[in-house]
C-alpha positions as semicolon CSV with decimal commas, in nm:
position;residue;x (nm);y (nm);z (nm)
1;M;-0,011;0,004;-0,051
2;M;0,122;0,337;-0,083
3;T;0,175;0,629;0,232
4;I;0,033;0,930;0,147
5;R;0,228;1,213;0,158
6;T;0,060;1,554;0,128
7;R;0,247;1,928;0,191
8;F;0,168;2,274;0,251
9;A;0,393;2,452;0,113
10;P;0,353;2,821;0,140
11;S;0,521;3,133;-0,009
12;P;0,705;3,372;0,350
13;T;0,574;3,678;0,106
14;G;0,264;3,819;0,297
15;Y;0,001;3,625;0,618
16;L;-0,142;3,308;0,576
17;H;-0,490;3,405;0,466
18;I;-0,818;3,188;0,429
19;G;-0,750;3,038;0,122
20;G;-0,394;2,896;0,209
21;A;-0,565;2,799;0,532
22;R;-0,837;2,622;0,346
23;T;-0,532;2,427;0,117
24;A;-0,316;2,400;0,491
25;L;-0,677;2,197;0,622
26;F;-0,712;1,965;0,289
27;S;-0,383;1,826;0,323
28;W;-0,377;1,804;0,655
29;A;-0,703;1,611;0,681
30;Y;-0,621;1,370;0,370
31;A;-0,266;1,287;0,508
32;R;-0,470;1,241;0,831
33;K;-0,750;1,041;0,720
34;H;-0,466;0,759;0,498
35;G;-0,262;0,729;0,764
36;G;0,022;0,925;0,558
37;T;0,206;1,202;0,659
38;F;0,150;1,566;0,607
39;I;0,515;1,794;0,495
40;L;0,510;2,169;0,558
41;R;0,731;2,333;0,353
42;V;0,834;2,712;0,312
43;E;0,875;2,851;-0,011
44;D;1,081;3,119;0,022
45;T;1,282;3,192;-0,263
46;D;1,175;3,520;-0,356
47;V;1,447;3,636;-0,081
48;E;1,287;4,015;-0,181
49;R;0,990;4,006;-0,046
50;S;1,028;3,664;0,242
51;T;1,001;3,807;0,528
52;P;1,140;3,617;0,868
53;E;0,818;3,781;1,039
54;A;0,545;3,622;0,735
55;V;0,767;3,273;0,804
56;Q;0,654;3,311;1,148
57;A;0,299;3,448;1,110
58;I;0,266;3,130;0,884
59;L;0,392;2,899;1,185
60;D;0,139;3,062;1,419
61;G;-0,183;3,025;1,158
62;M;-0,076;2,712;1,174
63;E;-0,028;2,625;1,498
64;W;-0,324;2,817;1,588
65;L;-0,575;2,573;1,367
66;D;-0,375;2,330;1,533
67;L;-0,267;2,187;1,147
68;D;-0,001;2,002;1,356
69;Y;0,286;1,888;1,052
70;D;0,487;1,516;1,053
71;E;0,802;1,669;0,914
72;G;0,927;2,010;0,816
73;P;0,899;2,313;0,812
74;F;1,123;2,260;0,508
75;Y;1,291;2,597;0,383
76;Q;1,418;2,620;0,013
77;M;1,698;2,877;0,087
78;Q;1,835;2,566;0,276
79;R;1,811;2,356;-0,043
80;M;2,035;2,545;-0,219
81;E;2,289;2,315;-0,349
82;R;2,064;2,015;-0,382
83;Y;1,886;2,286;-0,630
84;K;2,231;2,341;-0,837
85;A;2,334;1,959;-0,818
86;V;2,007;1,855;-0,985
87;I;2,013;2,120;-1,264
88;Q;2,391;2,018;-1,331
89;H;2,276;1,691;-1,378
90;M;2,009;1,789;-1,655
91;L;2,263;2,047;-1,853
92;A;2,486;1,652;-1,868
93;Q;2,180;1,478;-1,952
94;G;2,063;1,695;-2,210
95;S;1,687;1,798;-2,057
96;A;1,808;2,152;-1,979
97;Y;2,102;2,393;-2,197
98;Y;2,218;2,723;-2,142
99;C;2,010;3,045;-2,282
100;Y;2,229;3,368;-2,347
101;T;1,917;3,546;-2,515
102;S;1,887;3,870;-2,274
103;P;1,599;4,012;-2,097
104;A;1,578;4,232;-2,382
105;E;1,637;4,016;-2,707
106;L;1,368;3,870;-2,479
107;E;1,150;4,125;-2,467
108;A;1,192;4,251;-2,826
109;M;1,140;3,849;-2,974
110;R;0,763;3,834;-2,743
111;E;0,659;4,212;-2,964
112;A;0,773;4,066;-3,264
113;M;0,469;3,771;-3,209
114;R;0,278;4,002;-3,039
115;A;0,265;4,154;-3,383
116;R;0,230;3,890;-3,579
117;G;-0,033;3,815;-3,392
118;E;0,112;3,499;-3,237
119;K;0,122;3,381;-2,867
120;P;0,453;3,589;-2,704
121;R;0,752;3,310;-2,603
122;Y;1,058;3,217;-2,601
123;D;1,222;3,110;-2,956
124;G;1,469;2,856;-2,844
125;H;1,719;3,030;-2,982
126;W;1,985;2,831;-2,763
127;R;1,807;2,550;-2,801
128;P;2,008;2,194;-2,914
129;E;1,879;1,999;-3,162
130;P;2,048;1,711;-3,395
131;G;2,187;1,889;-3,651
132;K;2,150;2,259;-3,514
133;V;2,493;2,449;-3,507
134;L;2,401;2,687;-3,165
135;P;2,621;3,003;-3,239
136;E;2,907;3,096;-2,964
137;P;2,819;3,232;-2,705
138;P;2,879;3,635;-2,608
139;A;3,130;3,711;-2,407
140;G;3,036;3,865;-2,071
141;V;2,746;3,749;-2,052
142;K;2,541;3,511;-1,778
143;P;2,325;3,228;-1,929
144;V;2,043;3,133;-1,753
145;V;1,950;2,745;-1,738
146;R;1,606;2,642;-1,950
147;F;1,468;2,332;-1,919
148;K;1,404;2,156;-2,278
149;N;1,073;2,094;-2,280
150;P;0,919;1,788;-2,533
151;A;0,860;1,984;-2,880
152;H;0,531;1,764;-2,936
153;G;0,289;1,547;-2,752
154;A;0,053;1,636;-2,479
155;V;0,084;1,654;-2,107
156;M;-0,253;1,499;-1,953
157;W;-0,356;1,405;-1,570
158;K;-0,655;1,344;-1,414
159;D;-0,717;1,613;-1,166
160;L;-0,853;1,477;-0,866
161;V;-1,126;1,805;-0,814
162;K;-1,162;1,912;-1,160
163;G;-1,119;1,544;-1,380
164;Y;-0,912;1,552;-1,687
165;I;-0,713;1,871;-1,773
166;E;-0,465;1,819;-2,106
167;F;-0,209;2,117;-2,254
168;D;-0,007;2,075;-2,579
169;N;0,364;2,082;-2,476
170;G;0,370;2,316;-2,859
171;E;0,207;2,594;-2,613
172;L;0,516;2,572;-2,316
173;D;0,794;2,727;-2,408
174;D;1,142;2,598;-2,237
175;L;1,108;2,720;-1,907
176;I;1,401;2,934;-1,710
177;I;1,513;2,699;-1,379
178;A;1,839;2,900;-1,291
179;R;1,877;3,270;-1,333
180;A;2,160;3,458;-1,436
181;D;2,260;3,451;-1,104
182;G;2,273;3,100;-1,049
183;T;1,970;3,049;-0,782
184;P;1,731;2,818;-0,915
185;T;1,374;2,930;-0,993
186;Y;1,031;2,806;-0,834
187;N;0,879;2,618;-1,031
188;F;1,191;2,433;-1,047
189;C;1,250;2,395;-0,707
190;V;0,888;2,247;-0,644
191;V;0,972;1,973;-0,855
192;V;1,274;1,895;-0,671
193;D;1,118;1,922;-0,346
194;D;0,809;1,713;-0,487
195;W;1,040;1,440;-0,556
196;D;1,253;1,448;-0,291
197;M;1,007;1,378;0,017
198;G;0,801;1,172;-0,197
199;I;0,462;1,386;-0,197
200;T;0,216;1,199;-0,332
201;H;-0,076;1,420;-0,409
202;V;-0,042;1,784;-0,462
203;I;-0,341;1,984;-0,321
204;R;-0,339;2,349;-0,411
205;G;-0,551;2,679;-0,566
206;D;-0,583;2,624;-0,935
207;D;-0,377;2,940;-0,984
208;H;-0,106;2,695;-0,991
209;V;-0,311;2,489;-1,303
210;N;-0,110;2,650;-1,537
211;N;0,220;2,533;-1,340
212;T;0,140;2,175;-1,322
213;P;0,243;2,062;-1,677
214;R;0,601;2,233;-1,682
215;Q;0,597;2,036;-1,335
216;I;0,529;1,691;-1,470
217;N;0,746;1,740;-1,751
218;I;1,031;1,819;-1,579
219;L;0,969;1,551;-1,284
220;K;0,947;1,294;-1,598
221;A;1,286;1,433;-1,724
222;L;1,448;1,337;-1,418
223;G;1,321;1,012;-1,401
224;A;1,068;1,099;-1,089
225;S;0,732;0,983;-0,983
226;V;0,451;1,168;-1,098
227;P;0,205;1,277;-0,790
228;Q;-0,138;1,334;-0,793
229;Y;-0,333;1,686;-0,798
230;A;-0,615;1,842;-0,681
231;H;-0,606;2,161;-0,775
232;L;-0,878;2,395;-0,564
233;S;-1,123;2,611;-0,646
234;M;-1,082;3,024;-0,578
235;I;-1,261;3,132;-0,245
236;L;-1,514;3,405;-0,358
237;G;-1,628;3,696;-0,136
238;D;-2,011;3,730;0,036
239;D;-2,058;3,972;-0,253
240;G;-1,916;3,649;-0,495
241;Q;-1,670;3,888;-0,594
242;K;-1,327;3,789;-0,559
243;L;-1,208;3,770;-0,209
244;S;-1,032;4,075;-0,036
245;K;-0,937;4,210;0,279
246;R;-1,303;4,374;0,297
247;H;-1,430;4,042;0,381
248;G;-1,260;3,781;0,481
249;A;-0,892;3,769;0,303
250;V;-0,720;3,860;0,592
251;S;-0,424;3,656;0,808
252;V;-0,585;3,403;0,997
253;M;-0,440;3,602;1,326
254;Q;-0,643;3,811;1,224
255;Y;-0,954;3,578;1,321
256;D;-0,768;3,533;1,646
257;E;-0,781;3,887;1,677
258;D;-1,113;3,945;1,601
259;G;-1,228;3,684;1,876
260;Y;-1,319;3,336;1,660
261;L;-1,261;3,010;1,797
262;P;-1,035;2,832;1,619
263;E;-1,212;2,487;1,590
264;A;-1,508;2,735;1,449
265;V;-1,271;2,866;1,161
266;V;-1,178;2,476;1,114
267;N;-1,536;2,383;1,081
268;Y;-1,650;2,678;0,906
269;L;-1,309;2,631;0,622
270;A;-1,377;2,239;0,581
271;R;-1,741;2,344;0,436
272;L;-1,592;2,577;0,181
273;G;-1,588;2,371;-0,106
274;W;-1,644;2,054;0,050
275;S;-1,938;1,845;0,191
276;H;-2,065;1,567;0,356
277;G;-2,434;1,502;0,337
278;D;-2,608;1,799;0,489
279;E;-2,340;1,821;0,776
280;E;-2,294;2,160;0,947
281;I;-2,097;2,113;1,238
282;F;-1,813;1,860;1,313
283;S;-1,475;1,835;1,475
284;A;-1,158;1,772;1,311
285;Q;-1,149;1,462;1,397
286;Q;-1,491;1,365;1,252
287;F;-1,376;1,606;0,919
288;C;-1,048;1,366;0,894
289;E;-1,286;1,057;0,880
290;W;-1,526;1,180;0,646
291;F;-1,293;1,375;0,428
292;D;-1,262;1,278;0,054
293;L;-1,168;1,425;-0,255
294;D;-1,495;1,341;-0,438
295;H;-1,671;1,562;-0,275
296;I;-1,440;1,895;-0,380
297;T;-1,658;2,117;-0,552
298;P;-1,491;2,262;-0,879
299;S;-1,676;2,560;-0,904
300;A;-1,544;2,846;-0,674
301;A;-1,624;2,887;-0,303
302;Q;-1,832;3,196;-0,170
303;F;-1,692;3,295;0,175
304;N;-1,996;3,343;0,391
305;T;-1,967;3,591;0,748
306;E;-2,287;3,535;0,965
307;K;-2,200;3,141;0,813
308;L;-1,890;3,187;1,058
309;N;-2,032;3,370;1,264
310;W;-2,317;3,125;1,345
311;L;-2,031;2,850;1,427
312;N;-1,898;3,038;1,624
313;Q;-2,164;3,165;1,857
314;H;-2,226;2,729;1,880
315;Y;-1,879;2,688;1,976
316;L;-1,859;2,955;2,200
317;K;-2,248;2,789;2,341
318;Q;-2,073;2,447;2,382
319;A;-1,692;2,552;2,515
320;D;-1,570;2,486;2,865
321;N;-1,617;2,876;3,036
322;A;-1,235;2,792;3,247
323;R;-1,116;2,778;2,865
324;L;-1,273;3,108;2,755
325;A;-1,178;3,295;3,032
326;A;-0,832;3,235;2,938
327;L;-0,908;3,365;2,604
328;V;-1,139;3,675;2,771
329;R;-0,893;3,784;3,000
330;P;-0,586;3,860;2,811
331;R;-0,863;4,094;2,609
332;L;-0,930;4,270;2,891
333;E;-0,596;4,325;3,012
334;A;-0,471;4,451;2,671
335;R;-0,780;4,742;2,779
336;G;-0,640;4,773;3,130
337;V;-0,921;4,601;3,289
338;A;-0,779;4,376;3,561
339;A;-1,034;4,093;3,615
340;N;-0,902;3,976;3,904
341;S;-1,197;4,109;4,195
342;A;-1,551;3,972;4,238
343;P;-1,748;3,830;4,026
344;A;-1,528;3,533;3,910
345;L;-1,440;3,582;3,516
346;E;-1,567;3,219;3,467
347;T;-1,973;3,306;3,607
348;I;-1,926;3,642;3,373
349;I;-1,908;3,435;3,056
350;A;-2,162;3,098;3,198
351;L;-2,440;3,394;3,188
352;Y;-2,321;3,641;2,886
353;K;-2,203;3,340;2,660
354;E;-2,494;3,205;2,512
355;R;-2,570;3,590;2,342
356;V;-2,255;3,674;2,198
357;V;-2,078;3,601;1,862
358;N;-1,713;3,621;1,959
359;L;-1,515;3,642;2,184
360;N;-1,489;4,009;2,194
361;E;-1,824;4,087;2,283
362;L;-1,773;3,829;2,550
363;A;-1,505;4,100;2,637
364;D;-1,707;4,393;2,621
365;A;-1,977;4,236;2,907
366;A;-1,738;4,102;3,118
367;E;-1,551;4,442;3,126
368;V;-1,843;4,626;3,291
369;F;-1,826;4,420;3,571
370;Y;-1,490;4,554;3,678
371;I;-1,443;4,936;3,587
372;E;-1,556;5,303;3,681
373;L;-1,906;5,227;3,504
374;H;-1,989;5,559;3,339
375;P;-2,370;5,530;3,140
376;A;-2,379;5,816;2,870
377;Q;-2,601;6,062;3,035
378;E;-2,877;6,072;2,743
379;L;-2,916;5,678;2,891
380;L;-2,900;5,769;3,149
381;D;-3,199;6,064;3,085
382;A;-3,386;5,775;2,866
383;Q;-3,438;5,565;3,176
384;L;-3,429;5,728;3,471
385;S;-3,804;5,867;3,421
386;A;-4,003;6,032;3,694
387;E;-4,255;5,746;3,685
388;A;-3,951;5,464;3,783
389;L;-3,742;5,715;3,999
390;P;-3,969;5,681;4,362
391;A;-3,963;5,259;4,267
392;L;-3,604;5,299;4,207
393;H;-3,554;5,418;4,500
394;E;-3,722;5,175;4,719
395;L;-3,556;4,885;4,589
396;L;-3,241;5,069;4,638
397;E;-3,328;5,070;4,991
398;R;-3,437;4,618;4,943
399;F;-3,069;4,626;4,794
400;K;-2,925;4,685;5,085
401;E;-3,114;4,417;5,316
402;V;-3,181;4,113;5,104
403;A;-3,021;3,777;5,063
404;W;-2,748;3,874;4,741
405;E;-2,913;3,562;4,523
406;A;-3,077;3,571;4,179
407;P;-3,368;3,457;4,351
408;A;-3,422;3,654;4,614
409;I;-3,367;3,956;4,430
410;N;-3,600;3,878;4,159
411;A;-3,827;3,925;4,462
412;A;-3,726;4,188;4,541
413;V;-3,779;4,357;4,194
414;K;-4,105;4,163;4,112
415;E;-4,245;4,327;4,487
416;T;-4,132;4,698;4,393
417;V;-4,271;4,682;4,064
418;G;-4,588;4,523;4,184
419;K;-4,641;4,780;4,482
420;H;-4,620;5,129;4,278
421;G;-4,820;4,977;3,938
422;L;-4,474;4,958;3,723
423;K;-4,484;4,690;3,438
424;M;-4,139;4,544;3,441
425;P;-3,922;4,713;3,207
426;K;-4,031;5,012;3,389
427;L;-3,767;4,898;3,636
428;A;-3,578;4,651;3,505
429;M;-3,417;4,852;3,199
430;P;-3,308;5,180;3,392
431;L;-3,150;4,928;3,626
432;R;-2,961;4,810;3,364
433;V;-2,827;5,085;3,213
434;M;-2,732;5,233;3,597
435;L;-2,536;4,935;3,616
436;T;-2,397;4,807;3,243
437;G;-2,442;5,129;3,062
438;Q;-2,620;4,827;2,820
439;T;-3,050;4,812;2,770
440;Q;-2,999;4,458;2,733
441;T;-2,872;4,166;2,893
442;P;-2,977;3,877;3,074
443;S;-3,233;3,863;3,299
444;V;-3,158;4,112;3,536
445;D;-3,225;3,958;3,857
446;A;-2,865;3,744;3,708
447;V;-2,719;4,040;3,611
448;V;-2,816;4,229;4,007
449;A;-2,614;3,910;4,115
450;L;-2,302;3,863;3,910
451;F;-2,211;4,193;4,115
452;P;-2,115;4,256;4,466
453;R;-2,370;4,418;4,651
454;E;-2,159;4,771;4,775
455;T;-2,102;4,739;4,331
456;V;-2,476;4,788;4,306
457;V;-2,558;4,935;4,570
458;A;-2,254;5,242;4,467
459;R;-2,379;5,255;4,142
460;M;-2,721;5,255;4,179
461;A;-2,720;5,593;4,488
462;R;-2,451;5,818;4,190
463;H;-2,765;5,827;3,984
464;L;-3,032;5,820;4,186
465;R;-2,967;6,129;4,387
């Protein structure tokens, strides 16, 4: 039986975004489903744009999503000698050659082809052929190395998402595999890496489809086995347009900052272009058991923020209160709020977690219990009506004596409402505003009971002078 080996190979020229995270998730899940190996490979040959910060952002994103890799991370810049050795082998065997065409000459060549209505490409001037006499290399010109692509026939593969794909070799010119300064190019490094690492399945975005025939031809020239390919369609935004920063194409770690739980993001990404019947909510373990490539849609997936929020809300409700407190506490500390007095942060979370969409909203709810609160005056004016004030003054006196637990507080509120002939909102709304600065909270008795008695009395007294 073949051991499945997949890889995620991001370029560290920016953050790990949603599209990359989905590719990583699918590659990871396929390896886990089949008891295979998942490899992380950092394709950092773009020296000018690759940064240590971007590498760290990728590693942080993988860790946050809990996409553990079995091998790596491998860095292409640390494998330069291997690439150069393979290029020398190809030059020796005749599957690659030196090309002395300058960039200016190449552009002029392409312009002439465009003028004739032809596809612009390299014309094979330095390509060795039987019986062809090559010109003398020009003095002082450092050559590039080109792969000698097959001149005839076609490249065809059965894409595990898109079905059969075929390219005519006549449409593929001879790819540069090493620049004039000797550094190998992206498409070549990918091939050698996939070969050396024994990759059996390449799962990646469909922006790589045009690279695949070139990579297959190089693999065949090296006598290497060709992996199976699965090209994932792009992700569109909520509005059906190409995903951009304004609708989700941000760093994966931005979702952490925005208060999403990683399991919600993983669950959401799993359903972004893949399905298992009508199942909407499932764990990463369940996803690995179910995942296959047959049920990935070849059409574009559409990002839906409302669906992500719905899933996050579900996972917040299910989450352990202690875990949520550990996630909310640093959010409060970042605001300069220390949640180290009564009430316990976990008890606030237990009351509020079913009413919020994300951790930041949970922090908003918790914050009012630990700060010196100053509700907006217009909000106070709207709620502290002449009709309600006598009842609120009486309730303040009751709160000084009542047993400090929700049932007793509830009874005190109801008795006061009844005595003054008010409807519950007439008393509950101003009470909420004085204590939390908000008009919408969980049941008012539960909220009041969370606060220490002295805090409730002090906040009410301040506004009922």
